[in-house]
Short mmCIF file of C-alpha atoms and ligand atoms in Angstrom, two decimals:
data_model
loop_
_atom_site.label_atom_id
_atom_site.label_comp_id
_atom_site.label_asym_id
_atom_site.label_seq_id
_atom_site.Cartn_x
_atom_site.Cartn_y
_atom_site.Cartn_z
CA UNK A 20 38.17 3.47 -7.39
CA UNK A 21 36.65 0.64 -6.28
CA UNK A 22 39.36 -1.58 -3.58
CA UNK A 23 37.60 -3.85 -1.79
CA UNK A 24 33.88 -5.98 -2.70
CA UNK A 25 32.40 -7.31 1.50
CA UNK A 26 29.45 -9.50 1.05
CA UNK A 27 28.27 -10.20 5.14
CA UNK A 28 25.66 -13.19 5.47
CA UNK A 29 25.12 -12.05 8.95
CA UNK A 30 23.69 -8.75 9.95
CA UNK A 31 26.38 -8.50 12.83
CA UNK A 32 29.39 -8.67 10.45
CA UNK A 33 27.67 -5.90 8.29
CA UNK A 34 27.15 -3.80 11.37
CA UNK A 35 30.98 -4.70 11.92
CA UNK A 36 32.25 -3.79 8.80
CA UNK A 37 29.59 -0.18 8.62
CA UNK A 38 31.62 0.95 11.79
CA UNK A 39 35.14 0.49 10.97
CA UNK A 40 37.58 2.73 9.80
CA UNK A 41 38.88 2.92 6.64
CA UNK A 42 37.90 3.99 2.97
CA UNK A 43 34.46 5.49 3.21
CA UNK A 44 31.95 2.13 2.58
CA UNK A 45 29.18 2.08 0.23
CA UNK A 46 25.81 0.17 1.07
CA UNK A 47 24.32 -1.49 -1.55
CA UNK A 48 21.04 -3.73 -1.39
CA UNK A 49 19.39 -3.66 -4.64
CA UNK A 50 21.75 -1.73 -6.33
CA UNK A 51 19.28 -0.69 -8.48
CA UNK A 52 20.11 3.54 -7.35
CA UNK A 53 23.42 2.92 -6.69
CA UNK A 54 25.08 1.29 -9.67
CA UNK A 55 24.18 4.09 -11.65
CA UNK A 56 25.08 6.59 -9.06
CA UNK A 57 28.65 4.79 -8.90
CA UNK A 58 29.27 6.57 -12.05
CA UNK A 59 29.63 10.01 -10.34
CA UNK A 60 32.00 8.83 -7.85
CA UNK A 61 35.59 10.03 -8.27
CA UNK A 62 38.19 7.33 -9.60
CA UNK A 63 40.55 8.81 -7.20
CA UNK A 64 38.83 8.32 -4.22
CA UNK A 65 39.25 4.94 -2.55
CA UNK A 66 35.71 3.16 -1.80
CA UNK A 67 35.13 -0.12 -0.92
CA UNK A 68 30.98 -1.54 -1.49
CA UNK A 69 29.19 -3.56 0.98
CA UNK A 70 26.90 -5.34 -0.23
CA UNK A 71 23.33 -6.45 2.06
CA UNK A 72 22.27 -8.90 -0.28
CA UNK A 73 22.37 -12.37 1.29
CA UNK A 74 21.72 -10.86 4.84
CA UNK A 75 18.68 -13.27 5.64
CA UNK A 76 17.63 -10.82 8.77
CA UNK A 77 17.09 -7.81 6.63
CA UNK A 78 14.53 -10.14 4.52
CA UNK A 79 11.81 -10.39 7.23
CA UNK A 80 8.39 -10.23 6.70
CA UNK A 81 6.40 -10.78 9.77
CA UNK A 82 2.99 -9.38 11.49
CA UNK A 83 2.22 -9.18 15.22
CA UNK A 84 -1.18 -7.94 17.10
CA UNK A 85 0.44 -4.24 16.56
CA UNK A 86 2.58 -4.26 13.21
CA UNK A 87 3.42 -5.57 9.85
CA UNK A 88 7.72 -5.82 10.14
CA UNK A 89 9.21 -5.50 6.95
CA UNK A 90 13.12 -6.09 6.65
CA UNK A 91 14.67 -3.10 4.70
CA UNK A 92 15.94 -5.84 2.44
CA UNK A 93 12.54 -7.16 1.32
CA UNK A 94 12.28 -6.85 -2.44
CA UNK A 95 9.47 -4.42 -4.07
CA UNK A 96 8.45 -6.93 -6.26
CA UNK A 97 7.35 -9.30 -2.74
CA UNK A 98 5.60 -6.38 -1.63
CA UNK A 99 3.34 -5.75 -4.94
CA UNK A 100 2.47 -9.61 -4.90
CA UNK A 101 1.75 -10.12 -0.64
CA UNK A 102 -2.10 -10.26 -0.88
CA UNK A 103 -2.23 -9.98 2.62
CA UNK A 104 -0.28 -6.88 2.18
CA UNK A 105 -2.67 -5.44 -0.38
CA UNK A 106 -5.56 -5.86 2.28
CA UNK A 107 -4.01 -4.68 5.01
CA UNK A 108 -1.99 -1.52 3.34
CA UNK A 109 -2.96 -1.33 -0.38
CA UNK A 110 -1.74 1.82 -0.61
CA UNK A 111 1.75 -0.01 -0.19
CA UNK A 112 0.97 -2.46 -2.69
CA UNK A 113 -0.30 0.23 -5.21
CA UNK A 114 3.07 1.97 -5.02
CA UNK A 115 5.45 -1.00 -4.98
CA UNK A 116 3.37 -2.54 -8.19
CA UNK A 117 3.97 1.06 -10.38
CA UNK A 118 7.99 0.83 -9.30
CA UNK A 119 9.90 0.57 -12.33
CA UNK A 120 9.40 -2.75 -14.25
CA UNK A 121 9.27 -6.38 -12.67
CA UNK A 122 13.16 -6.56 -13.76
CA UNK A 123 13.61 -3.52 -11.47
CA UNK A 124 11.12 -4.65 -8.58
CA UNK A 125 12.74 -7.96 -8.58
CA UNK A 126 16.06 -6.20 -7.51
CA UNK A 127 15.39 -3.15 -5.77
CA UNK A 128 14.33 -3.12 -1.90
CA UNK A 129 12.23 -1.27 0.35
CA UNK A 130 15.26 -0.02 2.40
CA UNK A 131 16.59 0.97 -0.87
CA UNK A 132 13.90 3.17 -2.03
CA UNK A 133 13.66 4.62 1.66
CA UNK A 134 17.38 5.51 1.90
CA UNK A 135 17.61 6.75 -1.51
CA UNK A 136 15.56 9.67 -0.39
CA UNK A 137 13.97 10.37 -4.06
CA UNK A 138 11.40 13.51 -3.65
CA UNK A 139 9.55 11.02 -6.54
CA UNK A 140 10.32 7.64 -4.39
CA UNK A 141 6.82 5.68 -4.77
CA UNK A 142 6.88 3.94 -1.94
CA UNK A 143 7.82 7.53 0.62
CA UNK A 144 4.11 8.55 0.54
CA UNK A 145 2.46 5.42 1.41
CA UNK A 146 4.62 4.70 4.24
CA UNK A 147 4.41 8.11 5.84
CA UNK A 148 0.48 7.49 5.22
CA UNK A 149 1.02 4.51 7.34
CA UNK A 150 3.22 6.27 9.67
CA UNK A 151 6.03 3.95 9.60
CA UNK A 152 8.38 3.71 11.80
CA UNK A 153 12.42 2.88 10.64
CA UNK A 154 14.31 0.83 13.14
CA UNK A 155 18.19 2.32 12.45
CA UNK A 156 20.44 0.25 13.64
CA UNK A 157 24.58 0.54 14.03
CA UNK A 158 26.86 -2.33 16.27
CA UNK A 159 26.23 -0.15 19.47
CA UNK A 160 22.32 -0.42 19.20
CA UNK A 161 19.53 0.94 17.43
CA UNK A 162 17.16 3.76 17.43
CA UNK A 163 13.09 3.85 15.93
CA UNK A 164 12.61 7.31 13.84
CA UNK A 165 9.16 7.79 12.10
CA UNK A 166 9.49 7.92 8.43
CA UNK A 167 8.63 11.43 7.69
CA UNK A 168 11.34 12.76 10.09
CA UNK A 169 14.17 10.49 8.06
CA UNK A 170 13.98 12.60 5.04
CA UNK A 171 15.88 15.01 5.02
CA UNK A 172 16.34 16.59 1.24
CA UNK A 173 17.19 14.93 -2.39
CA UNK A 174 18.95 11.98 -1.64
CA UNK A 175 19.58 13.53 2.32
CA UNK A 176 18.88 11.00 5.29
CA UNK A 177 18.96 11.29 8.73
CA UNK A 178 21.38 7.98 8.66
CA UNK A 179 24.94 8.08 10.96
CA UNK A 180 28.00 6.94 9.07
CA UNK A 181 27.67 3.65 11.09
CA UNK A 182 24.18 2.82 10.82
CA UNK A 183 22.06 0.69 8.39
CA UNK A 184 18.46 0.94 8.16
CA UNK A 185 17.20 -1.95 9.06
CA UNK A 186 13.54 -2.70 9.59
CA UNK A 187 10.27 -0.77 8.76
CA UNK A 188 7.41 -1.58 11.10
CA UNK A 189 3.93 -0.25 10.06
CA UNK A 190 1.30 -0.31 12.83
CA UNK A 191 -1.77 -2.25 11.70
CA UNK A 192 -5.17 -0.11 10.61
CA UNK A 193 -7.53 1.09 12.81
CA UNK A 194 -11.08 -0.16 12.40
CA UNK A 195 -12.99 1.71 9.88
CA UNK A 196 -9.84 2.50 7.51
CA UNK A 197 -8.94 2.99 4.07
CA UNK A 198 -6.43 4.12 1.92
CA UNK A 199 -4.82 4.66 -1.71
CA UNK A 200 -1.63 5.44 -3.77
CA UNK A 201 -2.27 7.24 -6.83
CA UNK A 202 0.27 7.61 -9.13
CA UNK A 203 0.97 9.87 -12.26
CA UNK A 204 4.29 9.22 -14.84
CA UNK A 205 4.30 9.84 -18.69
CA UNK A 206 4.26 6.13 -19.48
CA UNK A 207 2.70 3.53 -17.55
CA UNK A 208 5.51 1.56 -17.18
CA UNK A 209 9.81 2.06 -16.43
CA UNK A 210 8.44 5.62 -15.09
CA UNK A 211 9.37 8.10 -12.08
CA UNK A 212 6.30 9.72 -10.40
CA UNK A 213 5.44 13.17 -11.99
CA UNK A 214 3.88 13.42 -8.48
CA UNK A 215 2.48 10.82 -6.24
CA UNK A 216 -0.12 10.72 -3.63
CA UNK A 217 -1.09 8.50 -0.94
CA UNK A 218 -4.10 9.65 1.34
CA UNK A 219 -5.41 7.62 4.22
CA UNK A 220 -8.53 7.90 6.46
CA UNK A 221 -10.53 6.73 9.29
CA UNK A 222 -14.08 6.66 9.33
CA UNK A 223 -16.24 6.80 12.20
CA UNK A 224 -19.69 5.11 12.76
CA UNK A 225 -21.42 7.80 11.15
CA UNK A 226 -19.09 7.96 8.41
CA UNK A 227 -17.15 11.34 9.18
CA UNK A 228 -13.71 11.29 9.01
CA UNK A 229 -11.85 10.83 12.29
CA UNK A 230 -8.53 10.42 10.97
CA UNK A 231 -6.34 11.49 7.84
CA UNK A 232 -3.00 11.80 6.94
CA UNK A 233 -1.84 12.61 3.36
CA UNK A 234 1.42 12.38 1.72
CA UNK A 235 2.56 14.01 -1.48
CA UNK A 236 5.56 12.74 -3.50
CA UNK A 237 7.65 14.64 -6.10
CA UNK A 238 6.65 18.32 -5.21
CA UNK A 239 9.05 19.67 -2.85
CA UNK A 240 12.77 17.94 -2.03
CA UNK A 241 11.58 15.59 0.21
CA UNK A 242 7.81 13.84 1.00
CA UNK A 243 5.70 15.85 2.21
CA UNK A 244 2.83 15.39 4.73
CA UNK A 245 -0.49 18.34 3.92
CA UNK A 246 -1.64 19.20 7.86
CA UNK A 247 -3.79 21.88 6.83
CA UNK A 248 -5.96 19.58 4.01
CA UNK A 249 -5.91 16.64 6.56
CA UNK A 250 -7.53 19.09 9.25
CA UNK A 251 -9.79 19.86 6.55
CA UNK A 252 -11.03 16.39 6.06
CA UNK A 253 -11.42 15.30 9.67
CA UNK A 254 -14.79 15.68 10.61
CA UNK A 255 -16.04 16.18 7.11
CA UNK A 256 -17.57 13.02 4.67
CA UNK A 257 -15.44 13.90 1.83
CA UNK A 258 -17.87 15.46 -0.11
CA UNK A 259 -17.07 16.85 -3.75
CA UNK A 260 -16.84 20.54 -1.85
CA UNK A 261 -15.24 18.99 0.80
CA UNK A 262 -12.52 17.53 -1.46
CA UNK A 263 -12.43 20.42 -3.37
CA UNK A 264 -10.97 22.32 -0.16
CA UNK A 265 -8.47 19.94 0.76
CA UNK A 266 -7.04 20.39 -2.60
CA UNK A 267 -7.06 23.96 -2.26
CA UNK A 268 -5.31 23.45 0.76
CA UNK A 269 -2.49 20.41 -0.79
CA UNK A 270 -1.62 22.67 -3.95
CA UNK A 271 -0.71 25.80 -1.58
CA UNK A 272 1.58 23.30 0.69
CA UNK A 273 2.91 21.75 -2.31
CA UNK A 274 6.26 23.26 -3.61
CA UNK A 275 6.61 21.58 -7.23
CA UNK A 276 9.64 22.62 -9.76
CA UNK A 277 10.08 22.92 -13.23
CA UNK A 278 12.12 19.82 -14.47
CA UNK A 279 12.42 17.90 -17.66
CA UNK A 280 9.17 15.89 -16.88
CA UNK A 281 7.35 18.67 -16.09
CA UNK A 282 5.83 22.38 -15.48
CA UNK A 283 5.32 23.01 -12.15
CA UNK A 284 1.93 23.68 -12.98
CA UNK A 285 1.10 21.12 -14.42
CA UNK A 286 2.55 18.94 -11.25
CA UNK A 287 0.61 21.44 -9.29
CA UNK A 288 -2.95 20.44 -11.92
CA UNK A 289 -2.09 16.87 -11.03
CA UNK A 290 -2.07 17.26 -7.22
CA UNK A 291 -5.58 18.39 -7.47
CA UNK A 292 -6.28 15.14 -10.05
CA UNK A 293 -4.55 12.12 -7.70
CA UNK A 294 -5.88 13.45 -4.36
CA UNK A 295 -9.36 14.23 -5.52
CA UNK A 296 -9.07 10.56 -6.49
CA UNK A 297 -7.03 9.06 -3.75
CA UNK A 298 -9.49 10.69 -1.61
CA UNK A 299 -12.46 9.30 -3.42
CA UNK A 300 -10.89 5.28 -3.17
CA UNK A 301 -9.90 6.05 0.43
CA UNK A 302 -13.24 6.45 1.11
CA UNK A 303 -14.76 4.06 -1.10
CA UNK A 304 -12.69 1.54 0.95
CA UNK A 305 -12.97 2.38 3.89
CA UNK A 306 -16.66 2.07 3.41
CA UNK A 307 -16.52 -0.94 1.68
CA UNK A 308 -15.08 -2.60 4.76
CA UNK A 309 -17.41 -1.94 7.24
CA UNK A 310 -16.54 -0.15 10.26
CA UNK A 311 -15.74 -3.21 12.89
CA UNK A 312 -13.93 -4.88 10.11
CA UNK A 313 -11.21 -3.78 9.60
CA UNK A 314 -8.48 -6.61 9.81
C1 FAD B 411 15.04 1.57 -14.73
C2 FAD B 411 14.70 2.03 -13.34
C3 FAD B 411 13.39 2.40 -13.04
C4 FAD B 411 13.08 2.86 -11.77
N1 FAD B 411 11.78 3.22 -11.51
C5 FAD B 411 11.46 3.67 -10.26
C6 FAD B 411 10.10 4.05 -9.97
O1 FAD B 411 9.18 3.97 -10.79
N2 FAD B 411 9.84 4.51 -8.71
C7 FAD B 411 10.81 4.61 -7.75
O2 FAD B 411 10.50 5.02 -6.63
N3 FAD B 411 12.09 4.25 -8.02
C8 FAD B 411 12.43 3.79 -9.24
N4 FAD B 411 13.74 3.43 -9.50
C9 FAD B 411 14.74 3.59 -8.45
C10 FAD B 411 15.09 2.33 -7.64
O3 FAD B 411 14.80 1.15 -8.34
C11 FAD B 411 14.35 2.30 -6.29
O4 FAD B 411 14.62 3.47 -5.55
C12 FAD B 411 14.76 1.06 -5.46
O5 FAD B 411 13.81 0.82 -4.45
C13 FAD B 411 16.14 1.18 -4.83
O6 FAD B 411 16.40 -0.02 -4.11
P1 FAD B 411 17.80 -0.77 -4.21
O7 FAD B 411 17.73 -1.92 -3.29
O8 FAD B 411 18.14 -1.07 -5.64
O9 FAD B 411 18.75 0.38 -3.65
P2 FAD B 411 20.31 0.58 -3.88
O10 FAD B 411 20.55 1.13 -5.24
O11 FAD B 411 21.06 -0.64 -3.50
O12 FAD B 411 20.58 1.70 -2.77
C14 FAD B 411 19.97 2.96 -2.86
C15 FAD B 411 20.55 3.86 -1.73
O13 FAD B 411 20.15 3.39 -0.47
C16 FAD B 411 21.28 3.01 0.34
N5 FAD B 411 20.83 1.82 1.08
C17 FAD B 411 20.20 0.75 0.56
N6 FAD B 411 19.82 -0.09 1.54
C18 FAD B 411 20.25 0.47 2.70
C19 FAD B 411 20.14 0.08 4.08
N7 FAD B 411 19.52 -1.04 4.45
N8 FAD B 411 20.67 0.90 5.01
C20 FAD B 411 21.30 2.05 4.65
N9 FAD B 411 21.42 2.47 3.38
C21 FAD B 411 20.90 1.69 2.41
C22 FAD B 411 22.42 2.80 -0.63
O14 FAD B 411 23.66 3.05 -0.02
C23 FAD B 411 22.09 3.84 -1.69
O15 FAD B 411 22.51 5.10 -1.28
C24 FAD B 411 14.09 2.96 -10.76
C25 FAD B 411 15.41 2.56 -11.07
C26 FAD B 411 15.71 2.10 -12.32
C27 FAD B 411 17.13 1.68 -12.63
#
């Protein structure tokens, strides 16, 4: 049963309000997971909702000589239209463009896809590509986690009882970068990711790959990172037989189930189908920009 409705405009009262005692609070940004989540809760348990919206701090979009600082109350939708975003992290843009539908985008936030810890989240993968780091933040301080260490299971966080997420800050590329999301649903719009991929490299001068991270969404409970594939690709040109290793190597890390949208072989098939081409734009990309020119 819902008892009491707190809408903060400051950051400091929501802080406030997080840490105090009481009937257990629920944080809601977007809302866009949580009304329909609100459904399972128990109508005899007391819960009061507090809602971020209207918290002008958590809407910040700003850029430094280091990183891109995204308030965890930024809106998807702002993210798949920032141009400067798309050039700087497309793979961001990619994933934040195939969220839901605009109606959806135009509600749901960053911190809200982040917190909701969705194995099939689009915009997990991308950000652990980027190796973002999440600034968590309660009324006694704060403390910077990267990304892939918040997740923790379905829906499972590594988020104390009196902390909000509150900023995301990506550092900026590396010369010689690029980088892609590559999604896969049943329709092309209003869909959860069968699986997603994002894959990011650097190039070197001679065009060998001296970086790569890649991040698969929606086959196992949580993101996952593929160490073994990204060894694979570091030193190599991503070659077809190159590639063709690396996906040998992301379908064996890969832990898919058998749901109502899918085998799990057929999520393992499409592994081998998005990274082949995530790989492919990465490079493409990274190419494209000319090492030296990066931002
Ligand atoms: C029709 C529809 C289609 C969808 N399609 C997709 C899709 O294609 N891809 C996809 O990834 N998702 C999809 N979603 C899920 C959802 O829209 C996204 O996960 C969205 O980003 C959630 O953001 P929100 O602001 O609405 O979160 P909310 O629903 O407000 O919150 C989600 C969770 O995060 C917590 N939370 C939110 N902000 C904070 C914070 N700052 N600090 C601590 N905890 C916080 C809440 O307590 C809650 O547990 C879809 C949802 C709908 C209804």
């Amino acid at each position: 049963m819902i008892t009491n409705c707190h809408r903060p405009v400051h950051l400091e009262k929501a802080l406030d309000l997080r840490g105090t005692d009481g009937p257990k609070k629920l944080v809601i940004a977007g809302g866009t997971d949580l009304m329909v989540s609100l459904q399972e809760v128990d109508p005899e348990v007391e819960i009061e909702l507090l809602l971020l919206e209207g918290i002008r701090e958590l809407e910040e979009i700003s850029w430094n000589e280091k990183n891109i600082i995204l308030g965890a109350g930024v809106k998807v939708e702002t993210i798949a239209r920032d141009e400067k975003i798309f050039k700087t992290f497309p793979g961001l843009k990619e994933a934040a463009e195939q969220l839901g539908s605009w109606q959806v985008r135009n509600l749901a936030t960053l911190g809200g896809n982040i917190c909701n810890a969705a194995p099939s989240g689009d915009l997990l993968p991308p950000l652990i590509v980027y190796d973002a780091k999440l600034e968590l933040t309660s009324s006694k301080g704060n403390r910077v986690l990267p990304a892939e260490d918040f997740f923790l299971g379905p829906g499972m966080i590594d988020l104390k009882e009196d902390e909000l997420l509150t900023r995301i800050l990506i550092p900026l590329p590396e010369k010689g970068s690029g980088s892609r999301y590559e999604k896969f649903g049943i329709r092309e719009a209003m869909e959860i990711a069968i699986v997603g991929v994002g894959v990011g490299v650097v190039l070197g001068k001679e065009g060998k790959v001296e970086k790569a991270r890649i991040a698969l969404g929606a086959v196992a409970p949580t993101p996952i990172r593929v160490p073994e594939g990204e060894k694979i690709a570091i030193g190599s040109t991503l070659e077809d037989n190159q590639i063709k290793e690396i996906i040998r190597s992301a379908k064996e890390t890969a832990r898919p189930i058998c749901d109502i949208r899918s085998s799990e072989n057929y999520r393992e098939d499409l592994v081998g189908i998005l990274l082949g081409r995530a790989l492919k734009k990465a490079k493409e990309r990274a190419l494209k920009k000319g090492w030296g020119k990066c931002k």
